[in-house]
CSV table of C-alpha atoms and ligand atoms in Angstrom, one decimal:
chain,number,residue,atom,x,y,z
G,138,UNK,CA,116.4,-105.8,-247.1
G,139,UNK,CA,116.5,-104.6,-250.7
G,140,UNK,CA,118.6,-101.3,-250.2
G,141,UNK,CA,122.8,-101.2,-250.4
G,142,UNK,CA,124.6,-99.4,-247.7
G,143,UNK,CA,123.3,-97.4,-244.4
G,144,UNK,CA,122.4,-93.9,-245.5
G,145,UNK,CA,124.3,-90.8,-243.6
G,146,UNK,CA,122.2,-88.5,-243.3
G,147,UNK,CA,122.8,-84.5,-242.3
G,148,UNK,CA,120.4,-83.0,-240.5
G,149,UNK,CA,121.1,-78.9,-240.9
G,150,UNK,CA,117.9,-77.6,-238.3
G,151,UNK,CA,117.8,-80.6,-235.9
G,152,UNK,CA,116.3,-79.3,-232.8
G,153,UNK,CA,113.8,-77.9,-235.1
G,154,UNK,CA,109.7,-79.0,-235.9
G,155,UNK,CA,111.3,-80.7,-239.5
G,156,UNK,CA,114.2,-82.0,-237.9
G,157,UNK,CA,113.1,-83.7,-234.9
G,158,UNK,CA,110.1,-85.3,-237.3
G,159,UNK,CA,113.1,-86.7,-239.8
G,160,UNK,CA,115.2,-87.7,-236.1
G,161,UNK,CA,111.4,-89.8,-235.8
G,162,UNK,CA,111.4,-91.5,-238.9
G,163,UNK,CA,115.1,-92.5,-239.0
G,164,UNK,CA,114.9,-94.1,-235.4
G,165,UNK,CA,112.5,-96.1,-237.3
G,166,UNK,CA,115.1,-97.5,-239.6
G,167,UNK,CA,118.4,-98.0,-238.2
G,168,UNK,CA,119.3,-100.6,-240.7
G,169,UNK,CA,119.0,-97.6,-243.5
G,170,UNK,CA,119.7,-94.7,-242.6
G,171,UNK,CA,121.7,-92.6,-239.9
G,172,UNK,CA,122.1,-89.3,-238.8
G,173,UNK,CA,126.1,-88.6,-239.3
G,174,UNK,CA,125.8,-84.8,-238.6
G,175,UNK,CA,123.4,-82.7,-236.8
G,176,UNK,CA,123.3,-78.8,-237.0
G,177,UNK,CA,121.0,-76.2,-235.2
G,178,UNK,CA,121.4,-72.5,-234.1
G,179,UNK,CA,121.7,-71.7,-230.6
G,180,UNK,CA,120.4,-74.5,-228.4
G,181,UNK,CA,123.3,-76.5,-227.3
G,182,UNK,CA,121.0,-78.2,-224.8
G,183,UNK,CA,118.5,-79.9,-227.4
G,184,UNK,CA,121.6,-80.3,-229.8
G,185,UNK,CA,123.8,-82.2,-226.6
G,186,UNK,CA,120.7,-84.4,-226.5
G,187,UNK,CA,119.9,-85.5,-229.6
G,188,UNK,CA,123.9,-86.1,-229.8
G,189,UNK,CA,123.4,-88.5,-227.0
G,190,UNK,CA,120.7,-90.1,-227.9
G,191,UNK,CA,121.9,-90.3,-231.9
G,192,UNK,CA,125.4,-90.7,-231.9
G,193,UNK,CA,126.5,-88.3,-235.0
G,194,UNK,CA,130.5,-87.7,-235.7
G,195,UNK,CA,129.5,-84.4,-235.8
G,196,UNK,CA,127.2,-81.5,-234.3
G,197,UNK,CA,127.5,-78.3,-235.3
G,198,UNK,CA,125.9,-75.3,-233.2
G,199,UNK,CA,125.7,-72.0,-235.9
G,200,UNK,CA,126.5,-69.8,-233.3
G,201,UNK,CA,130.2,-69.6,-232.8
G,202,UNK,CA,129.6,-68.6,-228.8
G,203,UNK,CA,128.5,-71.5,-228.4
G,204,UNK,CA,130.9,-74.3,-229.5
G,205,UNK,CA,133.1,-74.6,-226.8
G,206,UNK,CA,130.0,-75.0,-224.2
G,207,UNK,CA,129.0,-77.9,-227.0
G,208,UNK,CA,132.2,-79.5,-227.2
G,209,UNK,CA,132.3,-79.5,-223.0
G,210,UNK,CA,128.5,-81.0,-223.2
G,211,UNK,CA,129.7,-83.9,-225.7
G,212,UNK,CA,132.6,-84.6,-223.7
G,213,UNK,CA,131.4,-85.0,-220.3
G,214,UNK,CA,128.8,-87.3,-221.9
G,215,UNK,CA,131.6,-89.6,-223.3
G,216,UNK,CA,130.4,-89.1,-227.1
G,217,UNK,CA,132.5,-89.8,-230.5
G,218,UNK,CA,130.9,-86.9,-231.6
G,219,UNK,CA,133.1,-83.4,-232.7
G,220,UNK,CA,131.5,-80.5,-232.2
G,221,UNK,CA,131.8,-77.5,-234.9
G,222,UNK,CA,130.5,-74.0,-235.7
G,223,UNK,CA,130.2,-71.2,-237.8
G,224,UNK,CA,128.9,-71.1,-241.7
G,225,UNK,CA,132.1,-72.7,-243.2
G,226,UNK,CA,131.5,-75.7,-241.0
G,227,UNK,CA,127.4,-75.9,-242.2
G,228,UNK,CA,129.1,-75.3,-245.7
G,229,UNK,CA,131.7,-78.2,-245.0
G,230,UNK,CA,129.3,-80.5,-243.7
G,231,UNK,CA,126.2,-80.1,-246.2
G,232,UNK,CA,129.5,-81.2,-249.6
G,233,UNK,CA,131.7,-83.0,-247.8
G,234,UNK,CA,132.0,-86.9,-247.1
G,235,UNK,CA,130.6,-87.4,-243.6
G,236,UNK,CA,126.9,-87.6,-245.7
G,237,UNK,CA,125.0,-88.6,-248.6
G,238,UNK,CA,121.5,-87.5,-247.9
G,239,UNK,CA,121.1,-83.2,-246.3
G,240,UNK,CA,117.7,-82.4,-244.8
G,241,UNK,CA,117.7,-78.7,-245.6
G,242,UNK,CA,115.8,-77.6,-242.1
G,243,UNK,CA,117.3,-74.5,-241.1
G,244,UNK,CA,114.4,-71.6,-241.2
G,245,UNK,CA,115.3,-68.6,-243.7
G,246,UNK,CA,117.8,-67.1,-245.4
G,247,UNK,CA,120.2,-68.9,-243.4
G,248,UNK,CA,119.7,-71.9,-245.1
G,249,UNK,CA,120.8,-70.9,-248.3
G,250,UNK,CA,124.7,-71.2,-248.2
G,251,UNK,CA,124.3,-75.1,-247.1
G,252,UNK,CA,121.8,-75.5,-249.5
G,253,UNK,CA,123.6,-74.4,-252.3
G,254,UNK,CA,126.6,-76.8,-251.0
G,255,UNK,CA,124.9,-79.6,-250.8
G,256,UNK,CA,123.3,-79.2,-254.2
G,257,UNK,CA,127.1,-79.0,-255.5
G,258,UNK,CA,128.2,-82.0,-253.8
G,259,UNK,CA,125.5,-84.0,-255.9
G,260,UNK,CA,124.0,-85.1,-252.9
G,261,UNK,CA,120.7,-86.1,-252.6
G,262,UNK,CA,119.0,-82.5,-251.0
G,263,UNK,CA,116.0,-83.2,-249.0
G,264,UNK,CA,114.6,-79.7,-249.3
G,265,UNK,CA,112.4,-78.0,-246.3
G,266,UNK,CA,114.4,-74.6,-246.6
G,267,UNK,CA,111.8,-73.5,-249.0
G,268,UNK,CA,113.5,-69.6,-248.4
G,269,UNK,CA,116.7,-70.9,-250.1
G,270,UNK,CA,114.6,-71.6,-253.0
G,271,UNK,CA,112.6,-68.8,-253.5
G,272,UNK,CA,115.9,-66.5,-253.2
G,273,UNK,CA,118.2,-68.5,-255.6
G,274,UNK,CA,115.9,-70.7,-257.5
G,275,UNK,CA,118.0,-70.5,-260.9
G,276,UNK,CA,121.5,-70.6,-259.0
G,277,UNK,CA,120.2,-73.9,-257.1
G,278,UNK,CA,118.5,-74.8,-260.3
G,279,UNK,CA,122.7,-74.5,-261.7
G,280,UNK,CA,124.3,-76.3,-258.5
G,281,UNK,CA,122.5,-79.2,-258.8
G,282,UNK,CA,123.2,-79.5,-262.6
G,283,UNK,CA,126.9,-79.1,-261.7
G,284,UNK,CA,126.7,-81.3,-259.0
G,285,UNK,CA,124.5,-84.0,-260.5
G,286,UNK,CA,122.7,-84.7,-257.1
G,287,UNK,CA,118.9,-85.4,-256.8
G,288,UNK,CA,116.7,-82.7,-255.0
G,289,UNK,CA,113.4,-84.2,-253.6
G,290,UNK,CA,110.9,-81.2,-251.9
G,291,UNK,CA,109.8,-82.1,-248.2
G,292,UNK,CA,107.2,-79.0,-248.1
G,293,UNK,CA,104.3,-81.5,-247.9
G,294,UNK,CA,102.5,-79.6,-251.5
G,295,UNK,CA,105.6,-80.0,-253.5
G,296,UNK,CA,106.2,-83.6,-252.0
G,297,UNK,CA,102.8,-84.1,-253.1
G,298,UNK,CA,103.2,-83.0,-256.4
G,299,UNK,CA,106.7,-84.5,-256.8
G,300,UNK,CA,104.9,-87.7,-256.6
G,301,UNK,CA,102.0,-87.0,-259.1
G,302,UNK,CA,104.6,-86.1,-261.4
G,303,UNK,CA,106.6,-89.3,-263.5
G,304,UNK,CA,109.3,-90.3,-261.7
G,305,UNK,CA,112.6,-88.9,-262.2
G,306,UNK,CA,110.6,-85.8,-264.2
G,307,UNK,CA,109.8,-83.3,-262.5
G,308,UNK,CA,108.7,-80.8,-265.3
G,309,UNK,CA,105.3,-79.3,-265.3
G,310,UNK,CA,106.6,-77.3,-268.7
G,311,UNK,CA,106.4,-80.5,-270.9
G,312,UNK,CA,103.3,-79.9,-272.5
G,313,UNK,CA,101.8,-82.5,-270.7
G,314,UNK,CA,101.1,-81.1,-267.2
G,315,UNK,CA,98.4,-78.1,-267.8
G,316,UNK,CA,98.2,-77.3,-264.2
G,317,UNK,CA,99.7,-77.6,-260.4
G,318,UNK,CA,96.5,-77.2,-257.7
G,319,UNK,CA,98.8,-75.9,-254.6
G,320,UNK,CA,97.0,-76.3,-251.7
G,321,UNK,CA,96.5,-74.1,-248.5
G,322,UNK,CA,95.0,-74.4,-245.1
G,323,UNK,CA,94.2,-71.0,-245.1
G,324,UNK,CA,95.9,-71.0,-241.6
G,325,UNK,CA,94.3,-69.7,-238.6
G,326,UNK,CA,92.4,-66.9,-239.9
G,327,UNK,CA,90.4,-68.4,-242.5
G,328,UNK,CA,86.8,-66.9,-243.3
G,329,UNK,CA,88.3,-63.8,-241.5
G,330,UNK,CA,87.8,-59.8,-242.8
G,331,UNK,CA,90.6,-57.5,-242.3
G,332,UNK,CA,89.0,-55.4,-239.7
G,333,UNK,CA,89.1,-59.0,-237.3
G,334,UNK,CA,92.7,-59.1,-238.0
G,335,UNK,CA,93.8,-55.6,-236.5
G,336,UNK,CA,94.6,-57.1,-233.5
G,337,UNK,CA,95.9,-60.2,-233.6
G,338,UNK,CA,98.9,-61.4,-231.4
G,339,UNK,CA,102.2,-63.8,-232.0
G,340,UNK,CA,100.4,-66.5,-229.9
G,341,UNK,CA,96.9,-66.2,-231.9
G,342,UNK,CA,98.7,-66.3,-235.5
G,343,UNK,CA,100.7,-69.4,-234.3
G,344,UNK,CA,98.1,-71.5,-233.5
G,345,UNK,CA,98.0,-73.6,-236.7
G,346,UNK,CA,94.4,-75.9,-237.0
G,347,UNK,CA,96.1,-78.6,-238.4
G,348,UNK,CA,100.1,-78.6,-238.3
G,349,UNK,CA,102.4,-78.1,-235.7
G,350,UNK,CA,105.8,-75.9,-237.0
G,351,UNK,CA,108.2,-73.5,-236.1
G,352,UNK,CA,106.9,-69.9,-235.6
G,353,UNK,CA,108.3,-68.6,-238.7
G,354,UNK,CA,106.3,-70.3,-241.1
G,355,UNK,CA,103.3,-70.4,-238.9
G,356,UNK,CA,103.1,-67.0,-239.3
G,357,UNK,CA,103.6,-67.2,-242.8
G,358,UNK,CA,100.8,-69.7,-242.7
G,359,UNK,CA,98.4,-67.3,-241.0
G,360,UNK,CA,99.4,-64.2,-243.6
G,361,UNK,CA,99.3,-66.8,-246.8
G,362,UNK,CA,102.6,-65.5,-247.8
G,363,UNK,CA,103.9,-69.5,-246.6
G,364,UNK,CA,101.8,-70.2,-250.0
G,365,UNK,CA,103.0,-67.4,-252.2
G,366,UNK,CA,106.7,-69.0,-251.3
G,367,UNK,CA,105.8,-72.1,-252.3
G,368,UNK,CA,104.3,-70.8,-255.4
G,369,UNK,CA,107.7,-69.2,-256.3
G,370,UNK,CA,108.9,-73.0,-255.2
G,371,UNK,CA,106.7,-74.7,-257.2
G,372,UNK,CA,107.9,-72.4,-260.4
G,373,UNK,CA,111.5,-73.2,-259.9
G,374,UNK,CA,111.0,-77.2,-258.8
G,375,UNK,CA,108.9,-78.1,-261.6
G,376,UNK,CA,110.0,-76.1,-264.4
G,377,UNK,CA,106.2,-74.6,-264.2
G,378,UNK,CA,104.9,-71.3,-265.5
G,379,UNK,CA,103.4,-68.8,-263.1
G,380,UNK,CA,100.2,-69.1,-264.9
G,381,UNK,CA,100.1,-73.0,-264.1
G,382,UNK,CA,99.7,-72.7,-260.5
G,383,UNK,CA,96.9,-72.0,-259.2
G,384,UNK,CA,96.5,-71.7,-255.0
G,385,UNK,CA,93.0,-73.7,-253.7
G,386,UNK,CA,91.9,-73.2,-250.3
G,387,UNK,CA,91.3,-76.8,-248.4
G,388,UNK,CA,90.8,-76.1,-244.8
G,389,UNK,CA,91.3,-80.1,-243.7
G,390,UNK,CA,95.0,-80.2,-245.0
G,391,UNK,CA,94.7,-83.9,-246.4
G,392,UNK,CA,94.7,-83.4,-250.3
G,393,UNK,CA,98.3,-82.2,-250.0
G,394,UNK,CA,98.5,-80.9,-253.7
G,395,UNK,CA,96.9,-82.0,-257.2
G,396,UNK,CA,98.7,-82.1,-261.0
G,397,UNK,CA,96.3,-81.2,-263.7
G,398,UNK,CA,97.0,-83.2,-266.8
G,399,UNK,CA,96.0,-82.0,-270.9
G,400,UNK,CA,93.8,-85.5,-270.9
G,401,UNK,CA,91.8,-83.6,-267.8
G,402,UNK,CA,93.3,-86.6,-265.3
G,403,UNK,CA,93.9,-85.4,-262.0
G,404,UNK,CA,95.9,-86.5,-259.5
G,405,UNK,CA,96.4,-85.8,-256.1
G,406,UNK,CA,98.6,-87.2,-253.0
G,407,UNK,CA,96.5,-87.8,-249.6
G,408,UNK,CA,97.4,-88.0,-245.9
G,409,UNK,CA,97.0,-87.1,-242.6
G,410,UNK,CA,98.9,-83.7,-241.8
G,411,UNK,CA,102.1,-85.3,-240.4
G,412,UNK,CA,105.6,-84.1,-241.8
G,413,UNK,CA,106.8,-87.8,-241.5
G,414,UNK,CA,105.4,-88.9,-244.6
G,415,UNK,CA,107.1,-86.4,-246.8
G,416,UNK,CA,110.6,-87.3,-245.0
G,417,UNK,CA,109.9,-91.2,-245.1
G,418,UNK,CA,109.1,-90.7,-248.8
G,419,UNK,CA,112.3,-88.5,-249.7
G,420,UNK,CA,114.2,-90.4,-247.2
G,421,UNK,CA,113.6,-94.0,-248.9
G,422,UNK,CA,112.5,-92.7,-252.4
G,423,UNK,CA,112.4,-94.3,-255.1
G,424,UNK,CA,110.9,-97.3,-252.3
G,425,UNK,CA,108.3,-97.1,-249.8
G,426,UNK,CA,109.2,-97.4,-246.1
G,427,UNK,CA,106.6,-97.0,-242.6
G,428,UNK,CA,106.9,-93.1,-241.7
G,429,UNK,CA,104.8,-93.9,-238.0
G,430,UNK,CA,101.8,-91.9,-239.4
G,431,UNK,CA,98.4,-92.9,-239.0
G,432,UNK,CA,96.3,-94.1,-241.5
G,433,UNK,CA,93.8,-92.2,-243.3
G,434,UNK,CA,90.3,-92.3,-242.2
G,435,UNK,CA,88.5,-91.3,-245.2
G,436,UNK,CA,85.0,-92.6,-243.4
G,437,UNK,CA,85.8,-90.8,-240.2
G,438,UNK,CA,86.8,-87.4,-242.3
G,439,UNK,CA,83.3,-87.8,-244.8
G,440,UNK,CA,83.9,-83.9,-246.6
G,441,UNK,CA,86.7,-82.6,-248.0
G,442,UNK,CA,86.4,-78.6,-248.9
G,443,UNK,CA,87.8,-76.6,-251.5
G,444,UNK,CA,87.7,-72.8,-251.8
G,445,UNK,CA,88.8,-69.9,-253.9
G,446,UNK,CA,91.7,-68.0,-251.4
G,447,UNK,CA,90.6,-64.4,-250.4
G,448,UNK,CA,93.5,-62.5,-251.9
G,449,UNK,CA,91.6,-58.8,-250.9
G,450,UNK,CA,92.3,-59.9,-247.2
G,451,UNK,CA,95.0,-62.0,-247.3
G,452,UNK,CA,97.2,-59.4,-249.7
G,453,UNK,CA,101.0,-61.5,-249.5
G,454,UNK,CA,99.7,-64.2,-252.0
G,455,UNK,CA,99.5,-61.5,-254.5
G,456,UNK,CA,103.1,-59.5,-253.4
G,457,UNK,CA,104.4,-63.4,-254.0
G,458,UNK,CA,102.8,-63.3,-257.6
G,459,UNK,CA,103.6,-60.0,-257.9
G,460,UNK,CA,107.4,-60.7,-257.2
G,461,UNK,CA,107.2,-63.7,-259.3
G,462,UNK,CA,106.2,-61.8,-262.6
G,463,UNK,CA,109.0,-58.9,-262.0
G,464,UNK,CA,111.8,-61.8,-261.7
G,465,UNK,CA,115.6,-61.4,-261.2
G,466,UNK,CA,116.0,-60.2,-257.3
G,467,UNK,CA,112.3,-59.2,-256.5
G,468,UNK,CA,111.6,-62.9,-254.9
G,469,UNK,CA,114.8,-62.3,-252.7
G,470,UNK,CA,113.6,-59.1,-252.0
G,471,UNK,CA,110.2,-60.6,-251.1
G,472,UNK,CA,111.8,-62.8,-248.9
G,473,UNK,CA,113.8,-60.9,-247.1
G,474,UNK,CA,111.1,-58.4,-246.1
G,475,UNK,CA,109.0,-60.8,-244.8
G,476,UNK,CA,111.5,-62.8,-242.9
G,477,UNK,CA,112.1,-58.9,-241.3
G,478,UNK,CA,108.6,-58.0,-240.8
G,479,UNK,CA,107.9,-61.4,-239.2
G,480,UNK,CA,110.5,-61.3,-236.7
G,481,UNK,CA,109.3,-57.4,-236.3
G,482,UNK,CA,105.5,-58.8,-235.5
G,483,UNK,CA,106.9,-61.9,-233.7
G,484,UNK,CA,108.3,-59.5,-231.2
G,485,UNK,CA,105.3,-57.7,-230.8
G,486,UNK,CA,106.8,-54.4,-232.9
G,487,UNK,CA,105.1,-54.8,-235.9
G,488,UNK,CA,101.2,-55.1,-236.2
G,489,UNK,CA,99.9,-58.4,-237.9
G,490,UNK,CA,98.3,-56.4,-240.8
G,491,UNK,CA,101.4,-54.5,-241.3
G,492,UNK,CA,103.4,-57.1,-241.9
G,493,UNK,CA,101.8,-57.3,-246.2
G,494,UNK,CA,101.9,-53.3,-245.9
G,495,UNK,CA,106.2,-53.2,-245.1
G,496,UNK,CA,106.6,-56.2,-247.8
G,497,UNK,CA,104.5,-54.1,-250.6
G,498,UNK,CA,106.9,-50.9,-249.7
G,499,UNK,CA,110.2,-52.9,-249.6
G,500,UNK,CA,109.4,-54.1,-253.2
G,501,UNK,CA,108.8,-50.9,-254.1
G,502,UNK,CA,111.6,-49.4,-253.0
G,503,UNK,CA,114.3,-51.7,-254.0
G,504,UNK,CA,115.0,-52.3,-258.1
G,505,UNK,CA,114.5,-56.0,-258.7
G,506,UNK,CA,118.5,-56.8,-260.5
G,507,UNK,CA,118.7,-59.5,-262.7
G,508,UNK,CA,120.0,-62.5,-260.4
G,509,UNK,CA,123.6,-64.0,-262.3
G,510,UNK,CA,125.3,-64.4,-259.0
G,511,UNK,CA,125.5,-65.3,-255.7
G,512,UNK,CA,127.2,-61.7,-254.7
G,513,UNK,CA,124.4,-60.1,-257.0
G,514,UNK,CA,122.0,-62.2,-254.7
G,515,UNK,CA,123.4,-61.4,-251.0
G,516,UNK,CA,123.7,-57.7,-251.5
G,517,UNK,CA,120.0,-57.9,-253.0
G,518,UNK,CA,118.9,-59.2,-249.4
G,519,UNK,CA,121.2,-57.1,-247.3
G,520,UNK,CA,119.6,-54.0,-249.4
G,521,UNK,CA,116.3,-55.5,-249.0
G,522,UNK,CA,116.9,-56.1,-244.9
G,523,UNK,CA,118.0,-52.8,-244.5
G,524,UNK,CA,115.4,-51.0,-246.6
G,525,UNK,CA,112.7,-52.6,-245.1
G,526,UNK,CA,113.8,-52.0,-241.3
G,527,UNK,CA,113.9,-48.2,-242.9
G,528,UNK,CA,110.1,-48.9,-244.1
G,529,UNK,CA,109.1,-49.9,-239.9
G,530,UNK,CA,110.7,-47.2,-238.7
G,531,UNK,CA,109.2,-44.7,-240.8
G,532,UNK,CA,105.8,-45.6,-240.6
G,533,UNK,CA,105.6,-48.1,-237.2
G,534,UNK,CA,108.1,-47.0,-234.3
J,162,LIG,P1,111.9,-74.4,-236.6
J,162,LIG,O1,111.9,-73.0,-236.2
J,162,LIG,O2,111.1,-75.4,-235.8
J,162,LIG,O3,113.4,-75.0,-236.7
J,162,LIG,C1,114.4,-74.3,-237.4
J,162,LIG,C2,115.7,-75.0,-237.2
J,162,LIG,O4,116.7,-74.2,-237.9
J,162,LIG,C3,116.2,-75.2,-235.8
J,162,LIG,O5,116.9,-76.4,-235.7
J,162,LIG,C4,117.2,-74.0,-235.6
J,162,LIG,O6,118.2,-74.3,-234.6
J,162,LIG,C5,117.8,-73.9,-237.0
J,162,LIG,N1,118.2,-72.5,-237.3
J,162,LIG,C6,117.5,-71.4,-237.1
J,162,LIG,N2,118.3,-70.3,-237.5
J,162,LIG,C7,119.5,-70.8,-237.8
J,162,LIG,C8,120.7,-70.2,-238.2
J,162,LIG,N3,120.9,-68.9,-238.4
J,162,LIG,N4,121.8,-71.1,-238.6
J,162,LIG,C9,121.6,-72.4,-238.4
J,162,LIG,N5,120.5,-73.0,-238.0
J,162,LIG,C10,119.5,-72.2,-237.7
J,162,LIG,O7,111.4,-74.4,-238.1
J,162,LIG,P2,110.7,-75.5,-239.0
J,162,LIG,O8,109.2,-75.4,-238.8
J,162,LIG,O9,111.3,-76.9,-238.7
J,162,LIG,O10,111.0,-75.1,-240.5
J,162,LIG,C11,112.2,-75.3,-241.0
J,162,LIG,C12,112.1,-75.0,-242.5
J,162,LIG,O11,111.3,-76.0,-243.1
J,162,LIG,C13,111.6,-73.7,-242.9
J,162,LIG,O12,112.2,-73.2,-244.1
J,162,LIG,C14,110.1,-74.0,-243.2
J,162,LIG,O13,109.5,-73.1,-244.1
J,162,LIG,C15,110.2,-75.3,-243.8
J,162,LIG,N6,109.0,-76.2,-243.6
J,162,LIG,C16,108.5,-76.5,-242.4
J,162,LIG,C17,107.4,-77.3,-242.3
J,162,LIG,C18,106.9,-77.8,-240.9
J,162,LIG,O14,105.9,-78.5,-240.9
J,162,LIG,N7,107.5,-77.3,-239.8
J,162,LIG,C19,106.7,-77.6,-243.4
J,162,LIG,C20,107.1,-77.2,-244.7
J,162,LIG,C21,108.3,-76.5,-244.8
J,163,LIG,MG1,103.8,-76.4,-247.3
């Protein structure tokens, strides 16, 4: 084997759809990698049995209610493994010594503070927590500076484009990059008109065509505000303009993302839709290890389609643009409101096509600040939380 020591890996978001697809592609490697600590929310009866069947020193359930009924679980099973909880111990765990690699899994906002950690601790950041991101992009831009880690995206586009980028550069403002193609799905509702969309229900916009993932972002997916994220990710992981990217609809989901070069050379990554090559990519990069995804079938596949996104329909891609150009907070701001207005429409209170209308009032209502610190940035999304649950009940309850 051509690689040094055993890589300890932290999973924050385990029992999730990223996490148990990394918990995959490390059981594929024991020689180089293992995962030291495993994190997720509330479900100590997925975490107990991952910690069984993984052997971490440490799991750590967010919810503090919950550690004691972890720590009994982990015991009676005759595990190693310490069981934590709370933010400090996510904090402590993404910067401190039980790890050298963090998969940043954990949906939302919540992600940010161990994001932000691990980036200090200069250690390599395996980023799915694309919310983090789009909220802090300069301040994570700073921590990893400070902290001289490596940050390699796992959202499969900005994986993509991380590898049609030189290695090591991932700068789209060098003069030599004249575009990033970001491509979309188009989620379930493609080729839809608004008036289809009126009544569309949790179960209907979850029901991806080609990935499996949590709800969140599969509702994200359906509204196209998953893609204006990731073009607010794209701007802050590539040093890229907003005028660079551009979003291009490609219902099959195999041309993950394309780089547009001055010399009119293009080049895009392929694959199946599986999450396991990005993670076997960031997991072994710079090598190349088996990531127990089927080959491509280019012969069986025969088209590949490419479309102009229908922005009238689909109205977050532009509140993401929008947000973009104003700077400072907005992006927070845009975040938050959706991540409110999701949950509101997850749990059947909030109509699918409201969901762009409570976003476009919340960014109304709340001054973008400039965005110097992290305090500047949490009272930004508590203000942005609370205006927007104002916004729902005003016009929805
Ligand atoms: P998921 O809902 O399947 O899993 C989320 C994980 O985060 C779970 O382990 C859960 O326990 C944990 N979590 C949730 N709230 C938490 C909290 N408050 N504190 C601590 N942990 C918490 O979501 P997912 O689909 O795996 O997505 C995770 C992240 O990866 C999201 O930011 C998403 O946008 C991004 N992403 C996912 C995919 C995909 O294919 N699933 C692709 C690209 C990017
Ligand atoms: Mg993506």
């Amino acid at each position: 084997m051509k690689h040094g020591a055993v890589k300890q890996v932290a999973i924050l978001g385990a029992t999730g759809s990223i996490g148990s697809s990394a918990l995959d592609v490390i059981a594929r490697h024991p020689g180089r990698f293992r995962a030291s600590v495993l994190a997720a929310h509330r479900s100590v009866d997925e975490l107990a049995a991952l910690c069984i069947r993984f052997r971490p020193e440490l799991a750590i359930i967010a919810d503090p209610a919950h550690e004691a009924a972890l720590a009994a679980r982990l015991l009676t099973a005759g595990l190693p493994t310490r069981a934590a909880s709370g933010a400090v111990a996510l904090r402590e765990a993404a910067s401190g010594g039980l790890c050298d690699t963090v998969i940043a899994a954990i949906v939302g906002a919540a992600g940010l503070d161990s994001t932000l950690a691990a980036a200090r601790a200069g250690k390599r950041l395996l980023l799915a927590n694309k919310e983090a991101v789009v909220m802090a992009g300069p301040l994570l831009l700073d921590a990893l500076s400070a902290g001289g880690g490596t940050i390699i995206p796992l959202d499969s586009e900005h994986n993509a484009i991380f590898q049609c980028l030189p290695d090591g550069r991932p700068n789209a403002g060098s003069g030599d990059v004249r575009r990033i193609l970001l491509t979309a799905s188009g989620g379930p509702f493609r080729g839809r008109q608004r008036d289809e969309l009126r009544a569309i229900t949790p179960d209907q916009a979850c029901a991806h065509p080609n990935w499996r993932m949590g709800r969140k972002i599969s509702v994200d997916s359906a509204t196209l505000m998953n893609k204006g994220l990731e073009v607010i990710e794209a701007r802050w992981l590539f040093n890229a303009r907003a005028d660079q990217i551009e979003v291009v609809v490609h219902p099959q989901s195999i041309v993950h993302s394309l780089v547009e070069y001055t010399d009119g050379s293009v080049l895009a990554q392929l694959g199946n839709p599986d999450m396991r090559t990005a993670l076997a990519h960031a997991l072994a990069w710079p090598d190349r290890i088996d990531a127990g995804v089927a080959p491509l079938d280019l012969f069986k596949l025969a088209t590949l389609n490419f479309e102009v996104p229908d922005r009238a329909t689909f109205r977050c891609l532009d509140l993401a643009y929008a947000a973009l150009a104003t700077g400072g907070t907005a992006p927070a701001t845009l975040n938050a409101a959706n991540e409110v207005a999701v949950a509101a429409f997850l749990d059947g209170a909030l109509p699918f096509l409201a969901i762009a209308e409570v976003i476009e009032a919340a960014l109304a209502a709340v001054p973008a600040e400039p965005l110097t610190t992290l305090e500047a940035l949490i009272y930004a999304d508590l203000t942005a939380r609370r205006e927007t649950q104002r916004i729902m009940q005003r016009a929805f309850c």
